[in-house]
PDB file of C-alpha atoms in Angstrom:
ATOM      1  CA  UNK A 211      27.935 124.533  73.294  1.00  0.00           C
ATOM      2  CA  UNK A 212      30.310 125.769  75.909  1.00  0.00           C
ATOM      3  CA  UNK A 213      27.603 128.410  77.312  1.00  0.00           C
ATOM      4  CA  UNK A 214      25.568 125.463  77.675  1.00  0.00           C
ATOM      5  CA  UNK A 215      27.645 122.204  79.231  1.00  0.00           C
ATOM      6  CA  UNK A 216      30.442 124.716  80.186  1.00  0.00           C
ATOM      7  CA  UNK A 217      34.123 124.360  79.404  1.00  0.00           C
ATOM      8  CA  UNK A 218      36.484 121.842  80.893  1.00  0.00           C
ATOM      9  CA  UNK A 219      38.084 122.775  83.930  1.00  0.00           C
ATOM     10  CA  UNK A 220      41.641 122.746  82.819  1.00  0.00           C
ATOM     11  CA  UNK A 221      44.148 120.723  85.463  1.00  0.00           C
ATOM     12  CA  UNK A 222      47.532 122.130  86.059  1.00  0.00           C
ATOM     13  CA  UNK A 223      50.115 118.855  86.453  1.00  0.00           C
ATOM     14  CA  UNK A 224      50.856 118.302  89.962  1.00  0.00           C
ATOM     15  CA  UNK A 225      54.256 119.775  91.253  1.00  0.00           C
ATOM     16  CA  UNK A 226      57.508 118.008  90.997  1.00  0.00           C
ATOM     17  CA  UNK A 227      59.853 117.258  93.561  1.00  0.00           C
ATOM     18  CA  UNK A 228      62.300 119.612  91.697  1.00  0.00           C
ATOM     19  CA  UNK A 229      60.021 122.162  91.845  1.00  0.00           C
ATOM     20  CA  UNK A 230      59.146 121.996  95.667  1.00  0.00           C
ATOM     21  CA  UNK A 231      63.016 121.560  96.320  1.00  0.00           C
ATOM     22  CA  UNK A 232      63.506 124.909  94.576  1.00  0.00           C
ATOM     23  CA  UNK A 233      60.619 126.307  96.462  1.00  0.00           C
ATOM     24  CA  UNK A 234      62.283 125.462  99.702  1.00  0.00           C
ATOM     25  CA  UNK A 235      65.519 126.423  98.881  1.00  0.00           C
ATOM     26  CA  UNK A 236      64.070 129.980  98.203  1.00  0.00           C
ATOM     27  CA  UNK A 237      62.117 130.291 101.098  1.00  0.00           C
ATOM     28  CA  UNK A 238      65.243 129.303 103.184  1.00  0.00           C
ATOM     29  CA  UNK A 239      67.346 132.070 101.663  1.00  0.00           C
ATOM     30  CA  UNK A 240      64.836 134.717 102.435  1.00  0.00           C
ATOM     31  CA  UNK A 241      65.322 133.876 105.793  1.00  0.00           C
ATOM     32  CA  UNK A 242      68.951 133.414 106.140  1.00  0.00           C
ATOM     33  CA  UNK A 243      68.848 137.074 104.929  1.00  0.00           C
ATOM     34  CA  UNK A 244      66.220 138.500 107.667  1.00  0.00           C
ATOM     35  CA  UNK A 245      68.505 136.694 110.224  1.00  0.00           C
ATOM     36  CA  UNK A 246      71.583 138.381 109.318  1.00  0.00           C
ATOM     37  CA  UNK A 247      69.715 141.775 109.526  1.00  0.00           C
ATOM     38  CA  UNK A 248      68.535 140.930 112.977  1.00  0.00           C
ATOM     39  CA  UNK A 249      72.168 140.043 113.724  1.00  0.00           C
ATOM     40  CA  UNK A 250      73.494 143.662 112.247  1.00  0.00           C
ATOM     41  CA  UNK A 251      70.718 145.270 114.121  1.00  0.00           C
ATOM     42  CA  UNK A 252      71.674 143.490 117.422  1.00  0.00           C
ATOM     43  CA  UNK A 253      75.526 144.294 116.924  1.00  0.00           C
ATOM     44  CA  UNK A 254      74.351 147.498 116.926  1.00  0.00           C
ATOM     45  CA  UNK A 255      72.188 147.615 120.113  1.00  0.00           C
ATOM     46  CA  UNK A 256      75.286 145.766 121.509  1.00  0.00           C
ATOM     47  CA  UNK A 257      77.269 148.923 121.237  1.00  0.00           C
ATOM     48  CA  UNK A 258      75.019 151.602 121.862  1.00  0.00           C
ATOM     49  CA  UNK A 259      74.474 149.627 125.555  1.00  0.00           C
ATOM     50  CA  UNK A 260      78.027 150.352 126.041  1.00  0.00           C
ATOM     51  CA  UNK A 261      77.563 154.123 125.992  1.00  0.00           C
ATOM     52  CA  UNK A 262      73.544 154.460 127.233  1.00  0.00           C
ATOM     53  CA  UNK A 263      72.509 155.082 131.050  1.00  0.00           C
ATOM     54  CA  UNK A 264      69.286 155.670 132.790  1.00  0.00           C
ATOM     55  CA  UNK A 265      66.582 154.799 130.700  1.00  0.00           C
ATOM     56  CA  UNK A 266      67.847 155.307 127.816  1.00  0.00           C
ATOM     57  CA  UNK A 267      69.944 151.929 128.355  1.00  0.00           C
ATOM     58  CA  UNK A 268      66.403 150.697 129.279  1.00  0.00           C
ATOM     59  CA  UNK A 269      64.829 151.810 126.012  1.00  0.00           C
ATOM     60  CA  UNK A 270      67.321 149.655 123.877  1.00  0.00           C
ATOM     61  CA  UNK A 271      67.267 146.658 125.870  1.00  0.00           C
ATOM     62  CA  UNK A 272      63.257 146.472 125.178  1.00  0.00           C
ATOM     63  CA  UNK A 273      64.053 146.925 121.186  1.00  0.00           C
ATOM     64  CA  UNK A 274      67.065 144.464 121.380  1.00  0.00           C
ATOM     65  CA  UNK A 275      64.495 141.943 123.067  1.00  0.00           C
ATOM     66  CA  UNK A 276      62.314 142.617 120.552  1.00  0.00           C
ATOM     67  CA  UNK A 277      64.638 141.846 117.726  1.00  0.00           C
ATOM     68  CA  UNK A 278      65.788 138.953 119.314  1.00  0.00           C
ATOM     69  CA  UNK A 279      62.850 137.281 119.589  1.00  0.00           C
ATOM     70  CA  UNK A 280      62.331 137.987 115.946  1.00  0.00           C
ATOM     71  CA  UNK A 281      65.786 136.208 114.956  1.00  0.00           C
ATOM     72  CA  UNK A 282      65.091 133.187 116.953  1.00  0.00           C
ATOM     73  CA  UNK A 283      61.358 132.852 115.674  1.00  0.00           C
ATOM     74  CA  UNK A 284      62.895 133.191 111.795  1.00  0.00           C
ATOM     75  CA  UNK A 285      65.705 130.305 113.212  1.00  0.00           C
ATOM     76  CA  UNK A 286      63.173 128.576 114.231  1.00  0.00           C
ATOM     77  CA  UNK A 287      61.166 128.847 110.768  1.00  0.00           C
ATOM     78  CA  UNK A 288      64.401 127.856 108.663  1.00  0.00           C
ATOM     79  CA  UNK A 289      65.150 124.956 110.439  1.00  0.00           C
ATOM     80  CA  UNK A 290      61.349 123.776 109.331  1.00  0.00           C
ATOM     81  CA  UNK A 291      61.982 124.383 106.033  1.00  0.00           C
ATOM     82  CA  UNK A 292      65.221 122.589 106.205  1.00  0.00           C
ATOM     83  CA  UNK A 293      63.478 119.496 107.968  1.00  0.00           C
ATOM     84  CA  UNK A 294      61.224 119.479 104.830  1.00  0.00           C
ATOM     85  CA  UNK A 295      63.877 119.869 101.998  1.00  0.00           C
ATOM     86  CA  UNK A 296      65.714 116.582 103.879  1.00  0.00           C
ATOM     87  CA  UNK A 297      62.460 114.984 103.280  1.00  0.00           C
ATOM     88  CA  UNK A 298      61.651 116.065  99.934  1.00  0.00           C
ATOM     89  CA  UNK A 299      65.558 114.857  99.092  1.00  0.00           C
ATOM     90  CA  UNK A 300      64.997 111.544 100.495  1.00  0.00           C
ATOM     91  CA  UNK A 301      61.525 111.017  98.589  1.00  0.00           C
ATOM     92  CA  UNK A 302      63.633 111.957  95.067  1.00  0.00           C
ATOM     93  CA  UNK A 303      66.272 109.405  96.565  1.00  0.00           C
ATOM     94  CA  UNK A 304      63.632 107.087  96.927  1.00  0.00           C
ATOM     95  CA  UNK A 305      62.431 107.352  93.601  1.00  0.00           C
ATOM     96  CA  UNK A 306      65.530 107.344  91.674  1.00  0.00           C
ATOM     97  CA  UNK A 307      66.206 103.898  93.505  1.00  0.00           C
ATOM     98  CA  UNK A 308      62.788 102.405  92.005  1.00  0.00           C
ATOM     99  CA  UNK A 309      63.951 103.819  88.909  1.00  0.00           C
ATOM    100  CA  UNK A 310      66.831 102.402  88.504  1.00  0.00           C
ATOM    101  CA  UNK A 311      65.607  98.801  90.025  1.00  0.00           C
ATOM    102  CA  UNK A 312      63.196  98.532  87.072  1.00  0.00           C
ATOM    103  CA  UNK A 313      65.965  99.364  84.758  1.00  0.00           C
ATOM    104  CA  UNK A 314      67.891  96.517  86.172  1.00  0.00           C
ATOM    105  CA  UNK A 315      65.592  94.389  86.465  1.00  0.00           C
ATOM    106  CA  UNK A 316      64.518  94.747  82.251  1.00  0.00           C
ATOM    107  CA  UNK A 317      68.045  94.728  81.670  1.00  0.00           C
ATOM    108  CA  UNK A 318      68.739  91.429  83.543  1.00  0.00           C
ATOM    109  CA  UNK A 319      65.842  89.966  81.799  1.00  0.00           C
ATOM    110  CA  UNK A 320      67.047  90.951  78.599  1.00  0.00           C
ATOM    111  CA  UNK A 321      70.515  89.353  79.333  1.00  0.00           C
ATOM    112  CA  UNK A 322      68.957  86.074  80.339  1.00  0.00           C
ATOM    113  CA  UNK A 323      67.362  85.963  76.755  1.00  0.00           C
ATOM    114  CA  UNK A 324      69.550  86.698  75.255  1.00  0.00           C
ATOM    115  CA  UNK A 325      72.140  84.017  77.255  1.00  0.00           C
ATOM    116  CA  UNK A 326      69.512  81.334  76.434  1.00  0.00           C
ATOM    117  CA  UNK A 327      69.440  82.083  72.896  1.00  0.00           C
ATOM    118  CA  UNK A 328      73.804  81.666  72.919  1.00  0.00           C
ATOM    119  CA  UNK A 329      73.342  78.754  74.975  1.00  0.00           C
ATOM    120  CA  UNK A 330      70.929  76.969  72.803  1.00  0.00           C
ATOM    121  CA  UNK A 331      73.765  77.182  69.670  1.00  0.00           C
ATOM    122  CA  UNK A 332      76.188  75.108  71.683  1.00  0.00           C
ATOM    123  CA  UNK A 333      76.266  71.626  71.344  1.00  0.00           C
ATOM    124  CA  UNK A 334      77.757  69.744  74.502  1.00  0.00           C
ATOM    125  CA  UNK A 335      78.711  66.275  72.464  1.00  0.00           C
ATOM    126  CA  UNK A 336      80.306  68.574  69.576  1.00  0.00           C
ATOM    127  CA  UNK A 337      82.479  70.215  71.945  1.00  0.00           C
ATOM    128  CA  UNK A 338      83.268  66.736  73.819  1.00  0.00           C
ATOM    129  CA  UNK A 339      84.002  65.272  70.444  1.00  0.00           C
ATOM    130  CA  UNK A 340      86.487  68.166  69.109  1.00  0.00           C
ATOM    131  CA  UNK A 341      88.366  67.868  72.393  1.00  0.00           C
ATOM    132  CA  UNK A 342      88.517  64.147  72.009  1.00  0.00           C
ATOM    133  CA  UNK A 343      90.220  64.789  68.307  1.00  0.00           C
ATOM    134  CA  UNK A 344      92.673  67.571  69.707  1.00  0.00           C
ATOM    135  CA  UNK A 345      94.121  65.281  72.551  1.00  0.00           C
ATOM    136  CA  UNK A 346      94.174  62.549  69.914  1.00  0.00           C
ATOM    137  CA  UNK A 347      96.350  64.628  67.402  1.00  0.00           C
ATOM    138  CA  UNK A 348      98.992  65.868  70.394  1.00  0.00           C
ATOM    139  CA  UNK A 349      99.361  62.861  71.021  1.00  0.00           C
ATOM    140  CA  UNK A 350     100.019  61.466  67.063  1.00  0.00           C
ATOM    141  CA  UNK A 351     102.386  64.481  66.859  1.00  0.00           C
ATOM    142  CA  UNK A 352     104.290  63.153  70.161  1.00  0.00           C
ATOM    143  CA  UNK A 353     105.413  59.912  68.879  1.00  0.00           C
ATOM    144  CA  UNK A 354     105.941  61.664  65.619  1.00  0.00           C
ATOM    145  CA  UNK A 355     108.627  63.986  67.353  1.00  0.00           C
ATOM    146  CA  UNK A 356     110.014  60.930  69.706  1.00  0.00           C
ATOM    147  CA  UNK A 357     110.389  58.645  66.388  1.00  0.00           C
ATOM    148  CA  UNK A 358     112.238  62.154  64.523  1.00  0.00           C
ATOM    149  CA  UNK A 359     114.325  62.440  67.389  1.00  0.00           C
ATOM    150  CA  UNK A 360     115.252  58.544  67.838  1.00  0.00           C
ATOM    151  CA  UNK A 361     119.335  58.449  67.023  1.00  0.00           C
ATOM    152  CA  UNK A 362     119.831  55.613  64.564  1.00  0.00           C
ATOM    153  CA  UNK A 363     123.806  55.349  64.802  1.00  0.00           C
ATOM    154  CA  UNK A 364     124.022  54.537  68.734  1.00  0.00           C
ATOM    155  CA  UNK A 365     123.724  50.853  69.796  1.00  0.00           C
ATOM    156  CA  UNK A 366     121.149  50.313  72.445  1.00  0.00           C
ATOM    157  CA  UNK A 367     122.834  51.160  75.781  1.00  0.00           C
ATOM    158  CA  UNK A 368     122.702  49.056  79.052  1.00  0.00           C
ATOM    159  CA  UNK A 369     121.107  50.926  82.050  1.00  0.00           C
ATOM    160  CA  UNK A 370     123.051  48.239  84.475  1.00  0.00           C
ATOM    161  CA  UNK A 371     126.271  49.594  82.435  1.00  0.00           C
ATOM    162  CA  UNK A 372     125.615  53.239  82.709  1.00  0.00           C
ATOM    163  CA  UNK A 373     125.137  52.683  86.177  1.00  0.00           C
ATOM    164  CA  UNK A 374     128.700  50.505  86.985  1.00  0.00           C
ATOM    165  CA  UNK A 375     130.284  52.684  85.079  1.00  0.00           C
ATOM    166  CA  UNK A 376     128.632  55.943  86.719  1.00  0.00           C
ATOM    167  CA  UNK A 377     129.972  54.061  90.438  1.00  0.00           C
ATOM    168  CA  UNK A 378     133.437  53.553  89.392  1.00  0.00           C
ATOM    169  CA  UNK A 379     133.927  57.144  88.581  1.00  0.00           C
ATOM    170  CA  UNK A 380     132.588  58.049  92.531  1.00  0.00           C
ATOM    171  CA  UNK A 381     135.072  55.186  94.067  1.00  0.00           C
ATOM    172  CA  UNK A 382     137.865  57.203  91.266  1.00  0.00           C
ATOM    173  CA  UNK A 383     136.822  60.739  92.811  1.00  0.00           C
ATOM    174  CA  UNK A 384     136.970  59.238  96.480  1.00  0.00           C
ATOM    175  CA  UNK A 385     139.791  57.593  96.392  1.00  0.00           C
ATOM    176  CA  UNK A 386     141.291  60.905  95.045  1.00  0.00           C
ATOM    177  CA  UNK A 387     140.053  62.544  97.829  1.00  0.00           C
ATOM    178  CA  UNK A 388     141.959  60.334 100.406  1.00  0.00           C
ATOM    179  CA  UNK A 389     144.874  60.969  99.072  1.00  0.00           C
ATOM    180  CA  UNK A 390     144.404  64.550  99.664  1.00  0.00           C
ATOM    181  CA  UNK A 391     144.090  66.132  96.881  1.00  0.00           C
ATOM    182  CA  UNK A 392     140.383  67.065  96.825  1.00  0.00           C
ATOM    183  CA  UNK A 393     141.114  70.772  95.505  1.00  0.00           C
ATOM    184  CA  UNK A 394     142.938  69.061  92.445  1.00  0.00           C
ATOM    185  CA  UNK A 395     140.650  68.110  89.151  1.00  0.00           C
ATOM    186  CA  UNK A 396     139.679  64.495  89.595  1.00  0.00           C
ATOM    187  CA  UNK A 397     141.429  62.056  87.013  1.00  0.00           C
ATOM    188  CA  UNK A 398     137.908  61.382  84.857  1.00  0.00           C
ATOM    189  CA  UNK A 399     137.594  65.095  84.276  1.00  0.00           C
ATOM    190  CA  UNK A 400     141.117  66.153  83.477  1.00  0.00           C
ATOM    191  CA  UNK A 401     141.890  66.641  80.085  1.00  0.00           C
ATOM    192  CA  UNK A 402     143.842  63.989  78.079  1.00  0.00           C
ATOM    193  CA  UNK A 403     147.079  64.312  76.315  1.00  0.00           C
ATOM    194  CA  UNK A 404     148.556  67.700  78.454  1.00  0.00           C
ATOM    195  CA  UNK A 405     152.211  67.966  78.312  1.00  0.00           C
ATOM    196  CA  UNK A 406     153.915  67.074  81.535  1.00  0.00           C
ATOM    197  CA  UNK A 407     154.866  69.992  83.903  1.00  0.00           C
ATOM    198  CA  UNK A 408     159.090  70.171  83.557  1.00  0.00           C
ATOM    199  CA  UNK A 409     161.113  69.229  86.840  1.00  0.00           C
ATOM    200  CA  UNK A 410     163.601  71.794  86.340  1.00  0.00           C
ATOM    201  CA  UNK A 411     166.425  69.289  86.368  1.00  0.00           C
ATOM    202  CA  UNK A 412     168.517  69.467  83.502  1.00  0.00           C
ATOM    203  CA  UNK A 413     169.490  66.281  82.091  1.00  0.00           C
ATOM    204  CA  UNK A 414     172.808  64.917  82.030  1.00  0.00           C
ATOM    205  CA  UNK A 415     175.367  64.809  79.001  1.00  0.00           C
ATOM    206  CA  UNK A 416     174.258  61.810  76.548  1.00  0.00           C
ATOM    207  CA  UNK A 417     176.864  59.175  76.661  1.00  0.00           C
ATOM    208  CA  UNK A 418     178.848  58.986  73.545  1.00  0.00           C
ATOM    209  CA  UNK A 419     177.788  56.209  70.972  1.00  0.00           C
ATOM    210  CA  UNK A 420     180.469  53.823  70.216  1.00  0.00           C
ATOM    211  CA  UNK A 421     183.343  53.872  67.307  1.00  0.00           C
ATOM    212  CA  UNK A 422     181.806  52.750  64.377  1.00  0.00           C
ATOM    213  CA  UNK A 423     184.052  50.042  62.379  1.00  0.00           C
ATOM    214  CA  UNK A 424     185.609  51.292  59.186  1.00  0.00           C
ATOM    215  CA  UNK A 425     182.894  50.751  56.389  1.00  0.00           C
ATOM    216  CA  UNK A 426     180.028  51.096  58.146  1.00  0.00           C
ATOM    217  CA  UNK A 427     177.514  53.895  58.571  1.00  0.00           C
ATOM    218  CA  UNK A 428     176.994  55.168  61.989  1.00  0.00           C
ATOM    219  CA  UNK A 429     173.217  54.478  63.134  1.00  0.00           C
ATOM    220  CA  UNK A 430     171.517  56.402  65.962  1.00  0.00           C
ATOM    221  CA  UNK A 431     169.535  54.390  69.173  1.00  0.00           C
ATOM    222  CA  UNK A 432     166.480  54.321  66.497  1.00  0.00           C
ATOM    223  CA  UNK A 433     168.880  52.833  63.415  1.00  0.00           C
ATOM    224  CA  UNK A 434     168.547  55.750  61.823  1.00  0.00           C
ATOM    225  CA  UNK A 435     172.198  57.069  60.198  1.00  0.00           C
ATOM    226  CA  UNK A 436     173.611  60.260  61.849  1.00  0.00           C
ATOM    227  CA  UNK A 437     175.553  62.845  59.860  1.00  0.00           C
ATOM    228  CA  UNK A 438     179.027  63.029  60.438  1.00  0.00           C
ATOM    229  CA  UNK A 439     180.282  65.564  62.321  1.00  0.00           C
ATOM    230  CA  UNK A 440     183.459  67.697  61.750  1.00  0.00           C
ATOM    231  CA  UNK A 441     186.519  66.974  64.015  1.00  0.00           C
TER     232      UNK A 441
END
């Protein structure tokens, strides 16, 4: 059967961008090595020039021409083949973009699928309802806490008292402070019951008490007796 229809031509897969990258890259080596010949070869034309006369100097300048020309047609060639490889880098660019773009864009439509689905579970009233019952419960638990805290033993006070009482102590403290003695604690917040500060002064010899009468018991300012005391 092949002798008579023939056999299927067989097609090779078109080349990949990778592959025509690498191609370049190759082809742009080669070159950078031919140029750095031409540039060894030229060095060395350079210095035989120094030492050549006559037409012998002549001879050299033709071949250095020569290999010049050479150099700048191979410069000329790899700056081609980099032009190319730019290109070939942006198409790859290019197509990485699209790829990823598609990706995205499946991956967003996925996500808003999946987002109705969630969305579709929640109930709007439910949720109104459940914070309706929470605010309802702080708010039980704050009078509970107000009615725990409530002090039983303390008579309702007067506001209009608290407040007399609060401007008597200011007319106390500025009074206090006309008499000039601002840097001293004010009378409402000194401490009750402190022992006077002494003078100093010793006091003077008690007077003696009078002769008691024969039969009687000797009594002291208080009526309290008094022991005797040796004479």
């Amino acid at each position: 059967m092949n002798r008579i229809f023939g056999r299927k031509k067989e097609t090779k897969p078109a080349p990949s961008l990778s592959d025509a990258q690498g191609r370049l890259e190759e082809r742009g080596g080669n070159l950078d090595k031919k140029i750095a010949a031409l540039n060894a070869e030229l060095s060395q034309y350079k210095a035989q020039l120094k030492k050549a006369r006559g037409s012998a100097a002549a001879s050299i300048k033709r071949r250095a021409a020569q290999t010049l020309k050479r150099k700048r047609m191979y410069e000329q060639q790899r700056d081609q083949l980099a032009a190319q490889a730019f290109n070939v880098d942006q198409t790859s660019f290019a197509i990485d973009t699209a790829k990823d773009t598609i990706t995205t864009v499946e991956a967003m439509k996925a996500a808003n699928t999946a987002l109705k689905v969630e969305t579709a579970k929640i109930n709007i009233d439910h949720i109104d309802d459940v914070t309706d019952d929470l605010a309802d419960m702080f708010e039980d638990l704050n009078e509970v806490n107000e009615a725990l805290g409530r002090n039983y033993a303390m008579d309702d006070i007067d506001d209009a008292d608290l407040d007399a009482e609060l401007d008597a102590l200011g007319d106390d403290f500025e009074e206090e402070l006309d008499l000039g003695t601002a840097d001293a604690t004010p009378g409402f917040l000194a401490p009750a019951g402190l022992p006077v500060e002494p003078s100093g002064v010793l006091p003077a010899n008690p007077t003696p008490a009078a002769p008691v009468p024969a039969g009687e018991e000797a009594v002291d300012e208080f009526g309290l007796p008094v022991a005797p005391t040796a004479s």
